[in-house]
Short mmCIF file of C-alpha atoms and ligand atoms in Angstrom, two decimals:
data_model
loop_
_atom_site.label_atom_id
_atom_site.label_comp_id
_atom_site.label_asym_id
_atom_site.label_seq_id
_atom_site.Cartn_x
_atom_site.Cartn_y
_atom_site.Cartn_z
CA MET A 255 -82.03 -112.57 -44.65
CA GLU A 256 -82.63 -109.08 -46.00
CA SER A 257 -86.57 -108.34 -45.43
CA ALA A 258 -87.17 -106.84 -49.04
CA THR A 259 -85.65 -110.58 -50.66
CA ALA A 260 -87.25 -112.50 -47.62
CA VAL A 261 -90.91 -110.78 -48.52
CA SER A 262 -90.09 -111.97 -52.38
CA ARG A 263 -89.27 -114.95 -51.93
CA LEU A 264 -92.75 -115.86 -49.33
CA SER A 265 -95.34 -114.54 -51.88
CA GLU A 266 -93.26 -116.94 -54.84
CA LEU A 267 -95.43 -119.30 -52.45
CA ARG A 268 -98.61 -118.24 -52.96
CA GLY A 269 -101.10 -121.06 -53.69
CA ARG A 270 -98.42 -123.82 -53.97
CA ASP A 271 -98.24 -127.27 -52.17
CA PHE A 272 -96.10 -128.32 -49.30
CA LEU A 273 -96.00 -131.90 -49.70
CA SER A 274 -92.64 -132.84 -49.38
CA SER A 275 -89.41 -130.43 -47.16
CA ALA A 276 -87.94 -129.97 -50.80
CA ASP A 277 -90.53 -127.90 -52.53
CA LEU A 278 -89.25 -125.60 -50.70
CA THR A 279 -85.72 -123.82 -52.19
CA ALA A 280 -83.17 -122.99 -49.69
CA GLU A 281 -84.24 -119.26 -49.45
CA GLN A 282 -87.46 -120.20 -49.24
CA THR A 283 -86.73 -122.19 -46.47
CA GLU A 284 -84.92 -119.52 -44.53
CA ALA A 285 -87.46 -116.98 -45.59
CA VAL A 286 -90.55 -119.26 -43.83
CA LEU A 287 -88.32 -119.86 -40.52
CA SER A 288 -87.74 -116.10 -40.85
CA LEU A 289 -91.56 -115.08 -40.83
CA ALA A 290 -91.59 -117.82 -37.92
CA GLY A 291 -89.52 -115.94 -35.82
CA ASP A 292 -91.12 -112.61 -36.72
CA LEU A 293 -93.96 -113.87 -35.99
CA LYS A 294 -93.48 -115.36 -32.54
CA HIS A 295 -92.21 -112.06 -31.59
CA GLY A 296 -95.11 -110.18 -32.35
CA ARG A 297 -92.56 -108.10 -34.71
CA ARG A 298 -94.94 -109.30 -38.14
CA ARG A 299 -98.83 -109.49 -38.24
CA VAL A 300 -100.79 -111.39 -40.43
CA ASP A 301 -104.09 -111.49 -41.65
CA LEU A 302 -106.05 -114.05 -43.65
CA GLY A 303 -109.58 -112.54 -43.80
CA GLY A 304 -111.30 -115.58 -42.73
CA LYS A 305 -109.79 -118.12 -44.83
CA VAL A 306 -110.41 -121.49 -43.96
CA LEU A 307 -108.16 -124.80 -43.86
CA GLY A 308 -109.89 -128.06 -43.34
CA LEU A 309 -107.70 -131.07 -42.12
CA ILE A 310 -107.85 -134.30 -42.65
CA PHE A 311 -106.43 -136.61 -40.35
CA LEU A 312 -106.75 -140.33 -40.78
CA LYS A 313 -103.76 -140.84 -37.84
CA ALA A 314 -104.36 -139.30 -34.62
CA SER A 315 -102.47 -135.96 -33.49
CA THR A 316 -102.46 -134.13 -30.59
CA ARG A 317 -99.68 -130.96 -31.90
CA THR A 318 -100.25 -130.92 -35.72
CA ARG A 319 -103.94 -130.92 -35.42
CA VAL A 320 -103.98 -128.38 -32.85
CA SER A 321 -101.20 -126.27 -33.81
CA PHE A 322 -102.71 -125.85 -37.38
CA SER A 323 -105.96 -124.55 -35.56
CA VAL A 324 -104.52 -122.17 -33.46
CA ALA A 325 -102.28 -120.56 -36.27
CA MET A 326 -105.47 -120.51 -38.11
CA ALA A 327 -107.33 -118.78 -35.37
CA ARG A 328 -104.74 -116.44 -34.46
CA LEU A 329 -104.07 -115.65 -38.83
CA GLY A 330 -108.03 -114.55 -38.62
CA GLY A 331 -108.95 -117.37 -39.86
CA GLN A 332 -110.66 -120.73 -38.92
CA VAL A 333 -110.41 -124.54 -39.26
CA ILE A 334 -112.74 -127.23 -40.57
CA ASP A 335 -112.22 -130.37 -38.84
CA LEU A 336 -113.01 -133.49 -41.82
CA ASN A 337 -112.33 -136.13 -39.95
CA PRO A 338 -112.51 -139.32 -42.75
CA SER A 339 -115.41 -140.95 -39.10
CA VAL A 340 -117.65 -137.61 -40.00
CA THR A 341 -117.43 -137.23 -43.72
CA GLN A 342 -117.34 -139.51 -46.76
CA VAL A 343 -113.67 -139.79 -46.75
CA GLY A 344 -113.98 -142.88 -44.66
CA ARG A 345 -116.79 -144.40 -46.45
CA GLY A 346 -113.80 -144.25 -49.54
CA GLU A 347 -115.57 -141.13 -51.39
CA PRO A 348 -112.34 -141.23 -54.38
CA ILE A 349 -110.00 -138.35 -53.58
CA ALA A 350 -110.20 -136.77 -57.10
CA ASP A 351 -113.86 -136.09 -56.16
CA THR A 352 -113.06 -135.18 -52.82
CA ALA A 353 -110.69 -132.66 -53.29
CA ARG A 354 -112.14 -130.94 -56.29
CA VAL A 355 -115.34 -130.70 -53.58
CA LEU A 356 -113.18 -129.35 -51.14
CA SER A 357 -111.61 -127.01 -53.45
CA ARG A 358 -114.96 -125.08 -53.66
CA TYR A 359 -115.50 -124.53 -50.06
CA VAL A 360 -111.93 -124.12 -48.58
CA ASP A 361 -108.88 -122.47 -49.21
CA ALA A 362 -106.11 -124.79 -48.26
CA LEU A 363 -105.67 -128.50 -47.21
CA ALA A 364 -103.54 -129.84 -44.58
CA ILE A 365 -103.63 -134.01 -44.39
CA ARG A 366 -102.16 -136.53 -42.29
CA THR A 367 -102.34 -140.22 -44.17
CA PHE A 368 -99.97 -143.20 -44.78
CA ALA A 369 -98.90 -143.12 -48.32
CA GLN A 370 -97.15 -140.51 -50.17
CA ALA A 371 -99.12 -140.98 -53.15
CA GLU A 372 -102.40 -139.95 -51.54
CA VAL A 373 -101.14 -136.30 -50.76
CA ASP A 374 -99.91 -136.13 -53.97
CA ASP A 375 -103.19 -137.16 -55.26
CA TYR A 376 -105.30 -134.66 -53.40
CA ALA A 377 -102.72 -131.86 -54.69
CA HIS A 378 -103.30 -133.41 -58.34
CA TRP A 379 -106.79 -133.07 -57.98
CA ALA A 380 -107.56 -130.25 -55.45
CA SER A 381 -107.46 -126.10 -56.72
CA ILE A 382 -106.08 -124.57 -53.24
CA PRO A 383 -102.69 -126.03 -51.64
CA VAL A 384 -102.37 -129.03 -49.71
CA ILE A 385 -99.94 -129.67 -46.82
CA ASN A 386 -98.16 -132.82 -46.10
CA ALA A 387 -99.52 -132.72 -42.07
CA LEU A 388 -97.44 -135.97 -41.71
CA THR A 389 -97.12 -139.48 -44.47
CA ASP A 390 -95.50 -142.45 -44.05
CA LEU A 391 -92.98 -141.03 -46.04
CA GLU A 392 -92.34 -137.40 -44.54
CA HIS A 393 -93.40 -134.72 -41.73
CA PRO A 394 -92.14 -131.94 -43.57
CA CYS A 395 -93.97 -129.16 -41.23
CA GLN A 396 -92.12 -131.00 -37.85
CA ALA A 397 -88.79 -129.89 -39.59
CA LEU A 398 -90.04 -126.55 -39.94
CA ALA A 399 -90.17 -126.51 -36.43
CA ASP A 400 -86.83 -128.68 -35.59
CA PHE A 401 -84.94 -125.99 -37.61
CA LEU A 402 -86.64 -123.07 -35.97
CA THR A 403 -85.45 -124.11 -32.44
CA VAL A 404 -82.53 -125.27 -33.31
CA GLN A 405 -81.38 -122.06 -35.36
CA GLU A 406 -82.96 -120.10 -32.00
CA THR A 407 -80.36 -121.80 -29.80
CA PHE A 408 -77.36 -121.67 -31.99
CA GLY A 409 -78.28 -118.58 -34.73
CA GLU A 410 -76.91 -119.43 -37.20
CA LEU A 411 -78.07 -122.84 -38.89
CA GLU A 412 -74.88 -123.40 -41.46
CA GLY A 413 -72.21 -125.46 -40.53
CA LEU A 414 -74.35 -126.91 -37.35
CA THR A 415 -74.51 -130.97 -37.22
CA LEU A 416 -77.94 -132.23 -36.68
CA SER A 417 -77.58 -136.21 -35.46
CA TYR A 418 -81.18 -138.04 -36.01
CA VAL A 419 -80.79 -141.49 -33.92
CA GLY A 420 -83.31 -144.60 -34.00
CA ASP A 421 -85.33 -145.36 -36.74
CA GLY A 422 -84.85 -143.80 -40.61
CA ASN A 423 -88.54 -142.76 -40.71
CA ASN A 424 -90.83 -139.95 -41.83
CA VAL A 425 -89.30 -137.17 -39.82
CA ALA A 426 -85.70 -138.51 -40.32
CA HIS A 427 -86.46 -137.65 -44.09
CA SER A 428 -88.01 -134.44 -43.59
CA LEU A 429 -84.74 -133.49 -41.60
CA MET A 430 -82.65 -135.16 -43.89
CA LEU A 431 -83.78 -132.78 -46.31
CA CYS A 432 -84.63 -129.18 -44.56
CA GLY A 433 -81.62 -129.52 -42.73
CA ALA A 434 -79.73 -130.22 -46.27
CA LEU A 435 -81.76 -126.90 -47.77
CA LEU A 436 -80.64 -125.28 -44.99
CA GLY A 437 -76.48 -126.01 -44.98
CA VAL A 438 -76.79 -128.33 -42.04
CA ASN A 439 -74.52 -131.88 -41.80
CA VAL A 440 -77.26 -134.15 -40.53
CA ARG A 441 -76.09 -137.55 -39.12
CA VAL A 442 -78.65 -140.44 -39.00
CA GLY A 443 -77.67 -142.96 -36.28
CA CYS A 444 -79.81 -146.41 -37.53
CA PRO A 445 -79.23 -150.32 -37.46
CA SER A 446 -79.04 -151.16 -40.80
CA ASP A 447 -81.80 -152.81 -41.11
CA PHE A 448 -83.83 -149.65 -40.28
CA ALA A 449 -81.63 -147.09 -42.90
CA PRO A 450 -83.67 -144.00 -44.49
CA ASP A 451 -85.23 -144.28 -47.70
CA ALA A 452 -82.22 -144.44 -50.90
CA ALA A 453 -84.27 -141.96 -53.13
CA ILE A 454 -84.65 -139.71 -49.96
CA LEU A 455 -80.80 -140.21 -48.87
CA GLU A 456 -79.47 -139.15 -52.65
CA ARG A 457 -81.62 -136.26 -52.99
CA SER A 458 -80.62 -134.79 -49.76
CA ARG A 459 -77.22 -135.14 -50.52
CA ALA A 460 -77.35 -133.74 -53.96
CA LEU A 461 -79.21 -130.56 -52.23
CA ALA A 462 -76.83 -130.77 -48.86
CA ALA A 463 -73.78 -130.83 -51.80
CA GLU A 464 -75.03 -127.08 -53.25
CA ARG A 465 -74.58 -125.64 -49.27
CA GLY A 466 -71.28 -127.57 -48.70
CA SER A 467 -72.72 -130.04 -46.20
CA VAL A 468 -72.68 -133.48 -45.84
CA VAL A 469 -75.73 -136.08 -44.77
CA GLU A 470 -74.52 -139.11 -43.84
CA VAL A 471 -75.66 -142.82 -42.88
CA LEU A 472 -74.26 -144.54 -39.80
CA HIS A 473 -75.00 -147.92 -37.94
CA ASP A 474 -72.81 -146.59 -34.55
CA PRO A 475 -74.78 -144.26 -32.45
CA VAL A 476 -71.66 -142.76 -30.63
CA ALA A 477 -70.26 -142.13 -34.11
CA ALA A 478 -73.50 -140.69 -35.32
CA VAL A 479 -73.45 -138.19 -32.34
CA ARG A 480 -69.90 -137.32 -31.82
CA GLY A 481 -69.53 -133.35 -31.44
CA ALA A 482 -73.24 -133.02 -32.49
CA HIS A 483 -75.28 -129.69 -31.76
CA ALA A 484 -78.66 -131.08 -31.72
CA LEU A 485 -79.36 -134.54 -31.27
CA TYR A 486 -82.79 -135.74 -32.15
CA THR A 487 -84.72 -139.11 -32.06
CA ASP A 488 -88.47 -140.43 -32.91
CA VAL A 489 -90.03 -143.47 -31.14
CA TRP A 490 -88.87 -146.87 -32.79
CA ALA A 491 -92.41 -147.95 -34.43
CA SER A 492 -94.34 -145.56 -36.13
CA MET A 493 -98.06 -145.41 -36.66
CA GLY A 494 -99.06 -147.77 -38.70
CA GLN A 495 -96.80 -150.32 -37.60
CA GLU A 496 -97.70 -150.90 -34.09
CA GLU A 497 -97.49 -155.08 -35.04
CA GLU A 498 -93.92 -154.69 -35.13
CA LYS A 499 -93.36 -152.75 -31.94
CA GLU A 500 -91.94 -155.67 -29.98
CA GLU A 501 -89.55 -156.93 -32.73
CA ARG A 502 -88.67 -152.72 -33.15
CA GLN A 503 -87.95 -152.69 -29.59
CA GLN A 504 -85.27 -155.43 -29.43
CA ALA A 505 -83.80 -154.27 -32.94
CA PHE A 506 -83.39 -151.54 -31.65
CA ALA A 507 -81.42 -152.23 -28.72
CA GLY A 508 -78.44 -150.12 -27.24
CA TRP A 509 -79.95 -147.18 -29.46
CA CYS A 510 -81.59 -145.18 -26.78
CA LEU A 511 -80.75 -141.00 -26.77
CA ASP A 512 -79.93 -141.37 -23.10
CA GLU A 513 -77.45 -139.49 -21.13
CA ASP A 514 -74.05 -141.64 -22.08
CA LEU A 515 -75.19 -140.88 -25.71
CA LEU A 516 -75.06 -137.15 -24.99
CA ALA A 517 -71.96 -136.76 -23.34
CA GLU A 518 -71.05 -137.70 -26.99
CA ALA A 519 -72.19 -134.43 -28.45
CA ASP A 520 -71.19 -130.78 -28.36
CA PRO A 521 -71.02 -129.33 -24.81
CA ARG A 522 -74.15 -127.44 -26.15
CA ALA A 523 -75.78 -129.40 -27.81
CA ILE A 524 -79.46 -129.91 -27.28
CA VAL A 525 -82.12 -132.69 -27.91
CA LEU A 526 -85.16 -132.61 -29.57
CA HIS A 527 -88.29 -135.58 -29.89
CA CYS A 528 -91.06 -134.51 -32.61
CA LEU A 529 -93.11 -136.08 -29.26
CA PRO A 530 -95.34 -138.27 -28.57
CA ALA A 531 -92.11 -139.88 -26.37
CA TYR A 532 -91.84 -143.35 -25.27
CA ARG A 533 -89.18 -142.47 -22.39
CA GLY A 534 -86.97 -145.23 -21.56
CA LEU A 535 -87.24 -146.96 -24.85
CA GLU A 536 -86.12 -144.18 -27.91
CA ILE A 537 -84.94 -141.81 -25.56
CA SER A 538 -84.34 -142.00 -21.63
CA ALA A 539 -86.57 -139.86 -19.06
CA GLY A 540 -82.91 -137.92 -17.97
CA VAL A 541 -82.49 -137.14 -21.01
CA MET A 542 -86.01 -135.81 -22.03
CA GLU A 543 -86.53 -133.79 -18.75
CA GLY A 544 -83.00 -132.73 -18.82
CA SER A 545 -81.50 -129.09 -19.08
CA ALA A 546 -80.50 -130.01 -22.68
CA SER A 547 -83.90 -130.81 -23.89
CA ARG A 548 -86.19 -128.37 -26.17
CA VAL A 549 -88.70 -131.31 -26.58
CA PHE A 550 -91.27 -128.42 -25.71
CA ASP A 551 -89.76 -125.09 -27.36
CA GLN A 552 -89.84 -127.33 -29.98
CA ALA A 553 -93.64 -128.67 -29.51
CA GLU A 554 -94.32 -125.14 -29.67
CA ASN A 555 -92.51 -123.81 -32.34
CA ARG A 556 -95.15 -126.18 -34.92
CA LEU A 557 -97.44 -123.16 -33.94
CA HIS A 558 -95.05 -120.65 -35.29
CA ALA A 559 -93.29 -122.29 -37.88
CA GLN A 560 -96.81 -123.34 -39.30
CA GLN A 561 -98.51 -119.92 -39.13
CA ALA A 562 -95.61 -118.57 -41.16
CA LEU A 563 -95.95 -121.06 -43.74
CA LEU A 564 -99.78 -120.74 -43.87
CA ALA A 565 -99.58 -116.77 -44.19
CA ALA A 566 -97.43 -118.03 -47.39
CA LEU A 567 -99.06 -120.49 -48.94
CA LEU A 568 -102.48 -118.45 -48.62
CA GLY A 569 -101.30 -115.26 -49.71
CA GLY A 570 -101.82 -113.31 -46.33
CA LEU A 571 -98.22 -111.34 -46.57
N1 CP B 618 -95.19 -134.71 -33.77
C1 CP B 618 -96.39 -134.31 -34.09
O1 CP B 618 -96.48 -134.59 -35.13
O2 CP B 618 -97.18 -134.84 -33.43
P1 CP B 618 -98.66 -135.07 -33.54
O3 CP B 618 -98.76 -136.55 -33.59
O4 CP B 618 -99.25 -135.33 -31.77
O5 CP B 618 -99.49 -134.63 -34.30
N1 NVA B 619 -92.68 -140.87 -36.85
C1 NVA B 619 -93.95 -140.88 -36.01
C2 NVA B 619 -93.76 -139.17 -35.83
C3 NVA B 619 -95.09 -139.08 -34.92
C4 NVA B 619 -95.15 -137.62 -34.92
C5 NVA B 619 -94.94 -141.53 -36.73
O1 NVA B 619 -95.42 -141.34 -37.91
O2 NVA B 619 -95.84 -142.40 -36.05
#
């Protein structure tokens, strides 16, 4: 993207929330990825002048928590950990009150929780940007880092095929929406009882149609990955589904992203996983550690993608 256009696309995002991958337009998503690359390679510097990001995480996190914290530090801002166990959030103070109070102190909130309705509620009551740091429905910050990683390997994203195999979960949903915005063909391969959300599928298909790409759901792992440029998987039991772990392991038998499945993809195919991973379940140890794996570059890219996102939402450009 031409740089002046990218800057104007990013300035449109100042003060906005990022609750879903579909909250950005195709052009805004491309501009965020372009800025992420510029920040990563030192072509651009952003100074947020001491702005503060509050982190409200009701679920565990390594990558998201640390990458947001380091991103703010590198941008000249800082983070306050509003862990529910040390704030009144854990005591059940209403979101309407918490959001209005925190808006008087901090400049943005990154929230990891269960229901998407909770981040929507925070965004409704807060007067500052609210970022979805993972809900049961979506993981939009992850998808930005994922497509940055694919772009670094293949250059152009448009026309590539990304195949996600496993549970039709939050990560799958954001990949479908973000991939559709970027003109990537997205295939989700899953057992029929674990298909993605119907409304997300419909929305991602509508977005993909605007770019001439397709979003498909298939119930055969080999058909799902055949010829794909990027193979992606995630845990079979997400946070909050711990009690379904055994049952899900049975339902997903045959869905491991292993060497045989990788052999069906394009010979240049890369392997992605949002992490944390369970080797021997959704991904084989050999594929995870093999030459096609980009999982640690992908994890690093959380930092760069979120720096770009924060710079845009917090008006640091
Ligand atoms: N991929 C990801 O969001 O990891 P964390 O749960 O460690 O933040
Ligand atoms: N689908 C996983 C992603 C973790 C980063 C979960 O929600 O637990």
